[in-house]
Amino acid sequence: MTGDDAEHLRLKEIAEVAEASGELVGELPLDDDDRMLDLVFVWFRACFRPERAHGRGGIFHYEVNTPSGVRHRYVTVADGHCTSARDAATPNATIGVDMQDLLSLATGELKGTDAFISGRLKISGDVFFAMNWIEWFGSRSAQPTAE
């Protein structure tokens, strides 16, 4: 089994647990790409550190290129809480990334700054707001805190 296969299998297993617990967003029928994305954003929400946001907030919009086409996810930070959805109000920043790179970011195999510098991650809108992601969500390779 290759590293990519093992990573995909691990995320898929976690996605099944998240789906069973009702953690996946939306009411739309899910394909594998949607399941994987929902899993990644469940993970990102678990990694959110409200004490690092210092009361600030905003909306991150992810445009993710998947084998099934572009998918959109929004992460809203407000009042010390973090939510994710498939649609939202106007975002502060849009982050474009391929599915594989997003999975690598989520598992800690790729750093956001490296992805941005190499052109694998694109930011439009308020770039300074987008940079808050690193501070507010910490390292994706770290375990999320228990709630």
XYZ file of N, CA and C in Angstrom:
441
model
N 0.847 -1.166 0.000
C 0.000 0.000 0.000
C 0.903 1.242 0.000
N 0.642 2.196 -0.911
C 1.446 3.413 -0.955
C 1.031 4.355 0.165
N 1.855 5.385 0.401
C 1.534 6.389 1.416
C 0.218 7.085 1.118
N -0.022 7.410 -0.169
C -1.282 8.055 -0.546
C -2.462 7.144 -0.274
N -2.316 5.851 -0.565
C -3.399 4.900 -0.321
C -3.695 4.787 1.169
N -2.656 4.719 1.974
C -2.838 4.618 3.427
C -3.497 5.878 3.979
N -3.071 7.055 3.483
C -3.660 8.326 3.915
C -5.140 8.367 3.549
N -5.459 7.964 2.319
C -6.845 7.965 1.855
C -7.684 7.007 2.692
N -7.158 5.820 2.962
C -7.879 4.833 3.761
C -8.135 5.355 5.176
N -7.122 5.969 5.776
C -7.261 6.518 7.125
C -8.348 7.589 7.169
N -8.307 8.508 6.208
C -9.309 9.576 6.172
C -10.701 9.015 5.889
N -10.789 8.015 5.029
C -12.088 7.417 4.709
C -12.694 6.731 5.942
N -11.866 6.040 6.710
C -12.355 5.391 7.938
C -12.874 6.426 8.932
N -12.124 7.512 9.084
C -12.561 8.570 9.994
C -13.841 9.210 9.471
N -13.962 9.356 8.158
C -15.170 9.938 7.563
C -16.398 9.103 7.886
N -16.245 7.794 7.846
C -17.382 6.924 8.157
C -17.828 7.099 9.605
N -16.869 7.250 10.510
C -17.199 7.489 11.916
C -17.882 8.845 12.063
N -17.337 9.871 11.392
C -17.922 11.212 11.467
C -19.343 11.222 10.904
N -19.551 10.516 9.793
C -20.883 10.466 9.195
C -21.866 9.788 10.148
N -21.443 8.699 10.759
C -22.311 7.978 11.690
C -22.669 8.825 12.904
N -21.765 9.734 13.290
C -22.028 10.578 14.456
C -22.768 11.857 14.088
N -23.072 12.043 12.785
C -23.784 13.237 12.362
C -22.900 14.453 12.220
N -21.592 14.271 12.149
C -20.658 15.398 12.066
C -20.496 15.966 10.668
N -20.971 15.274 9.636
C -20.782 15.784 8.287
C -21.823 16.845 7.986
N -21.435 17.853 7.203
C -22.303 18.993 6.951
C -23.234 18.737 5.777
N -24.349 19.456 5.792
C -25.247 19.462 4.652
C -26.194 18.292 4.598
N -27.194 18.459 3.759
C -28.204 17.428 3.583
C -28.147 16.822 2.183
N -27.172 17.228 1.386
C -27.067 16.747 0.022
C -26.508 15.327 -0.017
N -26.876 14.549 -1.043
C -26.249 13.235 -1.190
C -24.739 13.420 -1.345
N -23.991 12.542 -0.719
C -22.544 12.689 -0.709
C -21.878 11.698 -1.644
N -20.907 12.189 -2.420
C -20.041 11.280 -3.155
C -18.742 11.160 -2.350
N -17.805 10.368 -2.832
C -16.559 10.171 -2.079
C -15.804 11.468 -1.863
N -15.791 12.352 -2.870
C -15.095 13.625 -2.708
C -15.745 14.459 -1.609
N -17.069 14.507 -1.590
C -17.766 15.259 -0.542
C -17.502 14.663 0.834
N -17.502 13.346 0.911
C -17.213 12.689 2.196
C -15.812 13.052 2.687
N -14.846 13.020 1.780
C -13.478 13.348 2.167
C -13.374 14.807 2.607
N -14.003 15.686 1.858
C -13.955 17.102 2.231
C -14.637 17.349 3.568
N -15.786 16.729 3.775
C -16.470 16.907 5.050
C -15.597 16.417 6.199
N -14.909 15.329 5.994
C -13.986 14.811 7.000
C -12.887 15.818 7.298
N -12.278 16.360 6.255
C -11.199 17.328 6.449
C -11.704 18.531 7.247
N -12.909 18.982 6.955
C -13.403 20.168 7.650
C -13.898 19.856 9.060
N -14.286 18.623 9.330
C -14.533 18.206 10.713
C -13.207 18.291 11.473
N -12.138 17.816 10.851
C -10.811 17.863 11.468
C -10.390 19.303 11.715
N -10.551 20.165 10.703
C -10.169 21.566 10.871
C -10.946 22.211 12.026
N -12.239 21.937 12.112
C -13.027 22.496 13.228
C -12.484 22.004 14.555
N -12.081 20.750 14.628
C -11.523 20.205 15.871
C -10.186 20.853 16.211
N -9.461 21.326 15.207
C -8.159 21.964 15.424
C -8.273 23.443 15.784
N -9.457 24.019 15.664
C -9.637 25.447 15.938
C -9.272 25.778 17.381
N -8.502 26.832 17.559
C -8.073 27.297 18.876
C -8.663 28.684 19.116
N -9.831 28.776 19.776
C -10.486 30.081 19.952
C -9.632 31.091 20.703
N -8.795 30.627 21.608
C -7.960 31.566 22.363
C -6.945 32.264 21.462
N -6.617 31.658 20.343
C -5.680 32.276 19.404
C -6.364 33.311 18.508
N -7.675 33.206 18.363
C -8.409 34.164 17.519
C -8.613 35.493 18.238
N -8.535 35.480 19.568
C -8.652 36.715 20.362
C -9.905 37.510 20.012
N -11.028 36.818 19.823
C -12.290 37.491 19.547
C -12.482 37.932 18.105
N -11.488 37.724 17.276
C -11.622 38.094 15.860
C -12.376 36.998 15.116
N -12.846 37.309 13.930
C -13.571 36.318 13.153
C -13.620 36.681 11.687
N -14.288 35.841 10.937
C -14.457 36.043 9.510
C -14.775 34.730 8.827
N -14.817 34.778 7.508
C -15.190 33.597 6.729
C -14.081 33.236 5.745
N -13.615 31.992 5.839
C -12.663 31.414 4.897
C -13.468 30.608 3.877
N -13.207 30.806 2.610
C -13.871 30.038 1.545
C -12.809 29.167 0.881
N -13.047 27.877 0.868
C -12.157 26.944 0.188
C -12.784 26.521 -1.131
N -12.045 26.700 -2.226
C -12.404 26.162 -3.534
C -11.465 24.989 -3.768
N -12.019 23.793 -3.723
C -11.187 22.598 -3.787
C -11.417 21.890 -5.117
N -10.347 21.733 -5.884
C -10.414 20.983 -7.137
C -10.371 19.506 -6.803
N -11.453 18.788 -7.133
C -11.532 17.354 -6.886
C -11.655 16.626 -8.214
N -11.492 15.308 -8.218
C -11.701 14.561 -9.455
C -13.126 14.721 -10.008
N -14.077 15.075 -9.154
C -15.473 15.254 -9.568
C -15.822 16.701 -9.886
N -14.841 17.592 -9.846
C -15.084 19.006 -10.104
C -14.799 19.842 -8.865
N -14.990 21.134 -8.996
C -14.698 22.051 -7.891
C -15.780 21.927 -6.822
N -15.335 21.831 -5.575
C -16.232 21.792 -4.412
C -15.917 23.004 -3.553
N -16.922 23.504 -2.855
C -16.773 24.688 -2.015
C -17.083 24.347 -0.567
N -16.254 24.863 0.325
C -16.500 24.753 1.755
C -16.173 26.107 2.375
N -16.946 26.464 3.379
C -16.767 27.727 4.076
C -16.555 27.441 5.553
N -15.589 28.104 6.123
C -15.318 27.992 7.557
C -15.545 29.382 8.141
N -16.501 29.455 9.058
C -16.837 30.723 9.691
C -16.341 30.712 11.129
N -15.619 31.747 11.492
C -15.152 31.929 12.861
C -15.851 33.174 13.401
N -16.583 32.998 14.496
C -17.295 34.120 15.120
C -17.526 33.817 16.591
N -17.324 34.807 17.412
C -17.601 34.693 18.850
C -16.934 33.478 19.495
N -15.724 33.173 19.088
C -14.985 32.068 19.681
C -15.413 30.689 19.219
N -16.233 30.625 18.161
C -16.712 29.343 17.633
C -16.359 29.226 16.163
N -16.296 27.997 15.709
C -15.952 27.692 14.330
C -16.997 26.746 13.756
N -17.530 27.085 12.585
C -18.470 26.201 11.895
C -18.013 26.033 10.450
N -18.493 24.993 9.811
C -18.214 24.820 8.389
C -19.512 24.482 7.674
N -19.571 24.878 6.396
C -20.786 24.674 5.602
C -20.407 24.634 4.127
N -21.376 24.297 3.320
C -21.158 24.272 1.870
C -21.489 25.605 1.225
N -22.107 26.494 1.954
C -22.334 27.850 1.465
C -22.357 28.794 2.653
N -22.134 30.069 2.373
C -22.074 31.067 3.450
C -22.166 32.447 2.830
N -22.139 33.441 3.684
C -22.119 34.829 3.232
C -20.791 35.108 2.530
N -20.614 36.318 2.084
C -19.396 36.713 1.391
C -18.164 36.457 2.260
N -17.203 35.697 1.740
C -16.006 35.378 2.537
C -15.016 36.540 2.578
N -14.167 36.501 3.581
C -13.065 37.462 3.665
C -11.937 37.066 2.720
N -11.725 35.763 2.580
C -10.654 35.261 1.714
C -11.081 33.937 1.096
N -10.625 33.713 -0.130
C -10.860 32.450 -0.824
C -9.524 31.755 -1.011
N -9.515 30.478 -0.671
C -8.308 29.666 -0.756
C -8.564 28.561 -1.776
N -7.807 28.576 -2.857
C -7.939 27.560 -3.898
C -6.849 26.517 -3.739
N -7.266 25.251 -3.801
C -6.305 24.169 -3.582
C -6.845 22.885 -4.213
N -5.949 22.017 -4.659
C -6.343 20.699 -5.158
C -6.637 19.782 -3.978
N -7.513 18.819 -4.195
C -7.920 17.885 -3.142
C -6.715 17.212 -2.491
N -5.776 16.705 -3.284
C -4.631 15.997 -2.720
C -3.799 16.911 -1.835
N -3.620 18.155 -2.269
C -2.865 19.100 -1.448
C -3.617 19.438 -0.169
N -4.937 19.547 -0.235
C -5.727 19.804 0.966
C -5.579 18.647 1.956
N -5.611 17.418 1.445
C -5.419 16.256 2.316
C -4.023 16.282 2.938
N -3.027 16.683 2.154
C -1.662 16.776 2.678
C -1.559 17.867 3.739
N -2.270 18.974 3.553
C -2.308 20.029 4.566
C -2.963 19.514 5.842
N -4.070 18.802 5.687
C -4.828 18.310 6.843
C -4.046 17.281 7.645
N -3.250 16.475 6.967
C -2.502 15.433 7.666
C -1.114 15.891 8.103
N -0.776 17.150 7.818
C 0.508 17.682 8.235
C 1.667 17.349 7.310
N 1.384 16.742 6.177
C 2.438 16.400 5.218
C 2.908 17.622 4.435
N 2.086 18.663 4.378
C 2.391 19.877 3.623
C 2.062 21.072 4.505
N 2.948 22.041 4.531
C 2.713 23.268 5.283
C 2.052 24.297 4.370
N 1.131 25.074 4.929
C 0.414 26.078 4.156
C 1.332 27.086 3.492
N 2.344 27.527 4.211
C 3.261 28.505 3.629
C 4.030 27.904 2.447
N 4.431 26.644 2.568
C 5.123 25.980 1.460
C 4.195 25.827 0.256
N 2.937 25.463 0.520
C 1.958 25.306 -0.562
C 1.716 26.637 -1.265
N 1.635 27.717 -0.489
C 1.400 29.042 -1.067
C 2.599 29.481 -1.905
N 3.790 29.357 -1.349
C 5.000 29.797 -2.051
C 5.201 29.018 -3.344
N 4.875 27.728 -3.339
C 5.064 26.897 -4.531
C 3.920 27.021 -5.531
N 2.869 27.774 -5.180
C 1.741 27.959 -6.087
C 0.694 26.864 -6.009
N 0.845 25.950 -5.080
C -0.116 24.854 -4.932
C -1.363 25.300 -4.172
N -1.286 26.445 -3.512
C -2.401 27.025 -2.772
C -2.481 28.490 -3.201
N -3.666 28.907 -3.632
C -3.859 30.275 -4.112
C -4.827 30.989 -3.188
N -4.557 32.267 -2.927
C -5.411 33.056 -2.052
C -5.886 34.284 -2.810
N -7.202 34.547 -2.719
C -7.744 35.796 -3.236
C -8.563 36.438 -2.129
N -8.810 37.719 -2.277
C -9.486 38.448 -1.216
C -8.453 38.965 -0.242
N -8.775 38.961 1.025
C -7.909 39.503 2.070
C -6.839 38.470 2.449
N -5.667 38.620 1.859
C -4.569 37.674 2.098
C -4.150 37.692 3.570
N -4.163 38.865 4.190
C -3.774 38.948 5.597
C -4.772 38.197 6.487
N -6.055 38.274 6.140
C -7.046 37.490 6.887
C -6.767 36.002 6.705
N -6.492 35.575 5.473
C -6.231 34.154 5.200
C -5.065 33.636 6.024
N -4.096 34.490 6.291
C -2.934 34.076 7.075
C -3.304 33.757 8.528
N -4.471 34.225 8.989
C -4.934 33.891 10.335
C -5.155 32.391 10.495
N -5.402 31.692 9.387
C -5.682 30.250 9.452
C -4.586 29.531 10.248
N -3.338 29.855 9.935
C -2.212 29.180 10.590
C -2.256 29.403 12.099
N -2.522 30.629 12.512
C -2.562 30.955 13.940
C -3.787 30.348 14.621
N -4.947 30.490 14.014
C -6.199 30.083 14.658
C -6.392 28.570 14.690
N -5.868 27.884 13.692
C -6.101 26.446 13.595
C -4.865 25.633 13.931
N -3.731 26.295 14.137
C -2.522 25.598 14.550
C -2.080 24.568 13.546
N -1.202 23.729 13.970
C -0.678 22.675 13.118
C -1.727 21.589 12.936
N -1.999 21.246 11.683
C -2.964 20.176 11.405
C -2.394 18.812 11.749
N -1.083 18.759 11.985
C -0.514 17.473 12.378
C -0.681 17.234 13.881
N -1.036 18.291 14.611
C -1.262 18.140 16.047
C -2.651 17.584 16.291
N -2.806 16.898 17.383
C -4.119 16.364 17.743
C -5.023 17.497 18.207
N -6.295 17.485 17.823
C -7.206 18.522 18.289
C -7.424 18.394 19.788
N -7.816 19.507 20.402
C -8.093 19.472 21.821
C -9.462 18.870 22.074
N -9.632 18.215 23.194
C -10.926 17.639 23.563
C -11.887 18.768 23.916
N -13.140 18.604 23.494
C -14.144 19.631 23.807
C -15.011 19.167 24.927
